[in-house]
Coordinates of C-alpha atoms in Angstrom, one line a residue:
X299 CA 79.1 -32.4 24.1
X300 CA 80.5 -31.7 20.6
X301 CA 77.5 -31.2 18.3
X302 CA 79.3 -33.2 15.6
X303 CA 79.4 -36.3 17.9
X304 CA 75.6 -36.3 18.6
X305 CA 73.9 -39.1 16.8
X306 CA 71.4 -37.7 14.3
X307 CA 68.6 -39.1 12.1
X308 CA 68.1 -36.9 9.0
X309 CA 64.4 -37.3 8.2
X310 CA 64.9 -36.1 4.7
X311 CA 65.5 -37.7 1.3
X312 CA 67.2 -34.5 0.1
X313 CA 70.7 -35.4 -1.3
X314 CA 71.7 -31.8 -0.7
X315 CA 70.9 -31.9 3.0
X316 CA 72.9 -35.2 3.4
X317 CA 75.8 -33.6 1.5
X318 CA 75.9 -30.5 3.7
X319 CA 75.8 -32.6 7.0
X320 CA 78.5 -34.9 5.6
X321 CA 80.7 -32.1 4.5
X322 CA 80.4 -30.4 8.0
X323 CA 81.3 -33.7 9.7
X324 CA 78.0 -34.6 11.5
X325 CA 77.3 -38.1 12.7
X326 CA 74.0 -39.0 11.0
X327 CA 71.9 -41.6 9.3
X328 CA 69.1 -41.0 6.8
X329 CA 65.6 -42.4 7.5
X330 CA 62.5 -40.7 6.2
X331 CA 58.9 -41.2 5.1
X332 CA 56.6 -39.5 2.7
X333 CA 54.6 -36.7 4.4
X334 CA 52.0 -34.6 2.7
X335 CA 53.4 -31.0 2.7
X336 CA 50.0 -29.4 3.5
X337 CA 49.7 -26.2 5.5
X338 CA 46.8 -23.9 6.4
X339 CA 46.0 -21.5 3.5
X340 CA 46.0 -18.5 5.9
X341 CA 49.4 -19.3 7.4
X342 CA 51.9 -16.5 6.9
X343 CA 54.5 -17.7 4.3
X344 CA 57.4 -17.1 6.7
X345 CA 55.9 -19.6 9.2
X346 CA 55.3 -22.4 6.7
X347 CA 58.9 -24.0 6.6
X348 CA 59.0 -24.5 10.4
X349 CA 55.4 -25.8 10.4
X350 CA 56.3 -28.4 7.7
X351 CA 59.6 -29.3 9.4
X352 CA 57.6 -30.1 12.6
X353 CA 55.1 -32.1 10.6
X354 CA 57.9 -34.2 9.1
X355 CA 59.7 -34.7 12.4
X356 CA 56.5 -35.8 14.2
X357 CA 55.8 -38.3 11.4
X358 CA 59.3 -39.8 11.8
X359 CA 59.4 -39.8 15.6
X360 CA 59.1 -43.6 15.7
X361 CA 62.6 -43.9 14.1
X362 CA 64.3 -42.6 17.2
X363 CA 66.7 -44.9 19.1
X364 CA 68.2 -44.1 22.5
X365 CA 70.2 -40.9 22.6
X366 CA 69.4 -40.0 19.0
X367 CA 68.1 -36.7 17.8
X368 CA 65.9 -36.4 14.8
X369 CA 66.5 -33.6 12.4
X370 CA 63.9 -32.6 9.8
X371 CA 63.8 -29.5 7.5
X372 CA 61.8 -27.8 4.8
X373 CA 62.8 -24.9 2.5
X374 CA 60.5 -22.4 0.8
X375 CA 61.2 -19.7 -1.7
X376 CA 59.1 -16.6 -1.1
X377 CA 58.6 -13.6 -3.4
X378 CA 56.1 -10.9 -2.7
X379 CA 54.5 -13.0 0.1
X380 CA 53.9 -15.9 -2.3
X381 CA 55.5 -19.3 -1.9
X382 CA 57.1 -20.9 -5.0
X383 CA 57.2 -24.6 -4.5
X384 CA 58.7 -27.4 -6.5
X385 CA 57.6 -27.1 -10.2
X386 CA 55.0 -29.6 -11.5
X387 CA 56.3 -29.5 -15.0
X388 CA 58.4 -27.5 -17.5
X389 CA 55.7 -24.8 -17.9
X390 CA 55.5 -24.4 -14.2
X391 CA 59.3 -24.2 -13.9
X392 CA 59.3 -21.5 -16.6
X393 CA 56.6 -19.5 -14.8
X394 CA 58.6 -19.7 -11.5
X395 CA 61.9 -18.6 -13.0
X396 CA 60.2 -15.8 -15.0
X397 CA 58.8 -14.5 -11.7
X398 CA 62.2 -14.7 -9.9
X399 CA 64.1 -13.2 -12.8
X400 CA 65.6 -9.8 -11.9
X401 CA 64.2 -9.8 -8.4
X402 CA 65.3 -10.4 -4.8
X403 CA 63.6 -13.3 -3.1
X404 CA 63.9 -15.1 0.3
X405 CA 64.8 -18.7 1.0
X406 CA 63.6 -19.8 4.5
X407 CA 64.6 -23.2 5.8
X408 CA 62.7 -24.4 8.8
X409 CA 64.3 -27.0 11.0
X410 CA 63.0 -29.2 13.8
X411 CA 65.2 -31.1 16.2
X412 CA 63.5 -33.6 18.6
X413 CA 64.3 -36.6 20.8
X414 CA 62.1 -38.5 23.2
X415 CA 61.8 -35.6 25.6
X416 CA 62.6 -32.3 23.8
X417 CA 61.8 -30.5 20.7
X418 CA 63.1 -27.2 19.2
X419 CA 62.4 -25.4 16.0
X420 CA 64.2 -22.6 14.2
X421 CA 64.7 -21.2 10.7
X422 CA 67.4 -19.7 8.6
X423 CA 66.7 -16.9 6.2
X424 CA 68.7 -15.8 3.1
X425 CA 68.0 -13.2 0.5
X426 CA 68.9 -14.1 -3.1
X427 CA 69.5 -11.5 -5.8
X428 CA 68.6 -12.9 -9.3
X429 CA 69.9 -11.3 -12.4
X430 CA 67.4 -11.0 -15.3
X431 CA 67.0 -14.4 -17.1
X432 CA 66.2 -14.5 -20.8
X433 CA 63.7 -17.1 -22.2
X434 CA 66.6 -19.0 -23.7
X435 CA 68.5 -19.1 -20.4
X436 CA 65.4 -20.3 -18.6
X437 CA 64.9 -23.1 -21.1
X438 CA 68.6 -24.0 -21.1
X439 CA 68.6 -24.3 -17.3
X440 CA 65.4 -26.4 -17.1
X441 CA 66.4 -28.7 -19.9
X442 CA 70.0 -29.2 -18.6
X443 CA 69.4 -29.4 -14.8
X444 CA 65.8 -30.7 -14.5
X445 CA 65.0 -28.7 -11.4
X446 CA 61.7 -30.4 -10.6
X447 CA 62.7 -31.5 -7.1
X448 CA 63.8 -28.0 -6.0
X449 CA 61.7 -25.3 -4.3
X450 CA 61.7 -22.2 -6.6
X451 CA 62.8 -24.4 -9.6
X452 CA 66.5 -23.8 -9.1
X453 CA 69.5 -24.9 -7.1
X454 CA 72.2 -22.4 -6.1
X455 CA 75.0 -24.9 -6.7
X456 CA 74.1 -25.3 -10.4
X457 CA 74.3 -22.9 -13.4
X458 CA 71.8 -20.4 -12.1
X459 CA 73.8 -19.9 -8.9
X460 CA 77.1 -19.7 -10.7
X461 CA 76.0 -17.4 -13.6
X462 CA 72.8 -15.5 -12.6
X463 CA 72.8 -14.9 -8.8
X464 CA 74.7 -11.7 -8.2
X465 CA 74.5 -11.6 -4.4
X466 CA 73.2 -13.4 -1.3
X467 CA 72.6 -12.2 2.2
X468 CA 72.6 -15.1 4.7
X469 CA 74.2 -18.5 4.2
X470 CA 74.8 -20.4 1.0
X471 CA 74.1 -23.7 2.9
X472 CA 70.6 -22.4 3.9
X473 CA 69.8 -21.7 0.2
X474 CA 71.0 -25.2 -0.6
X475 CA 68.6 -26.6 1.9
X476 CA 69.9 -26.5 5.5
X477 CA 71.2 -23.7 7.7
X478 CA 74.1 -25.8 9.0
X479 CA 75.5 -23.0 11.2
X480 CA 72.2 -22.9 13.1
X481 CA 72.0 -26.7 13.3
X482 CA 75.4 -26.8 14.9
X483 CA 74.6 -24.0 17.3
X484 CA 71.2 -25.5 18.3
X485 CA 72.7 -29.0 18.7
X486 CA 75.4 -27.6 21.1
X487 CA 72.6 -26.6 23.6
X488 CA 70.0 -29.3 22.8
X489 CA 69.2 -31.3 26.0
X490 CA 70.2 -34.9 26.3
X491 CA 73.3 -37.1 26.4

């Protein structure tokens, strides 16, 4: 079956994930619930996004209708084995962007697909090369784009991505919040109707 024809539930409020699925032509509806994004302190950072995606998928399992597949995802920004989450306030966003400035970090997006009989998880990984950011540039970005709902305090499709990211390895869509190429590939072999 064509992966684009498979009925999906996107268990995410992220407008970026909806936009990516829509642009790629997937058949989906959005239905999600608030889930505490807690994970064990000793979990390796690379394992956290898949763990959180599974947590979200299992919390939303009751939304499934016949023949539907639930898709959940979680993205983390990792630098030097430290996860940079969504900033709490302006000072936290400044701290995060100062840390990322002039360095290469990883964005890992974990994905969980499940239906009433099967579940699979996978992750996309991208490396992001940040140019150095001045204090004025950091303040401009935060004040203009309000990146408080974004892991790592930035979005690649905004000013930072256009003006201060010099190179990426991996997919742009993964950095935006969903490795669409992997979703397509996994759906093509996911069991079911």
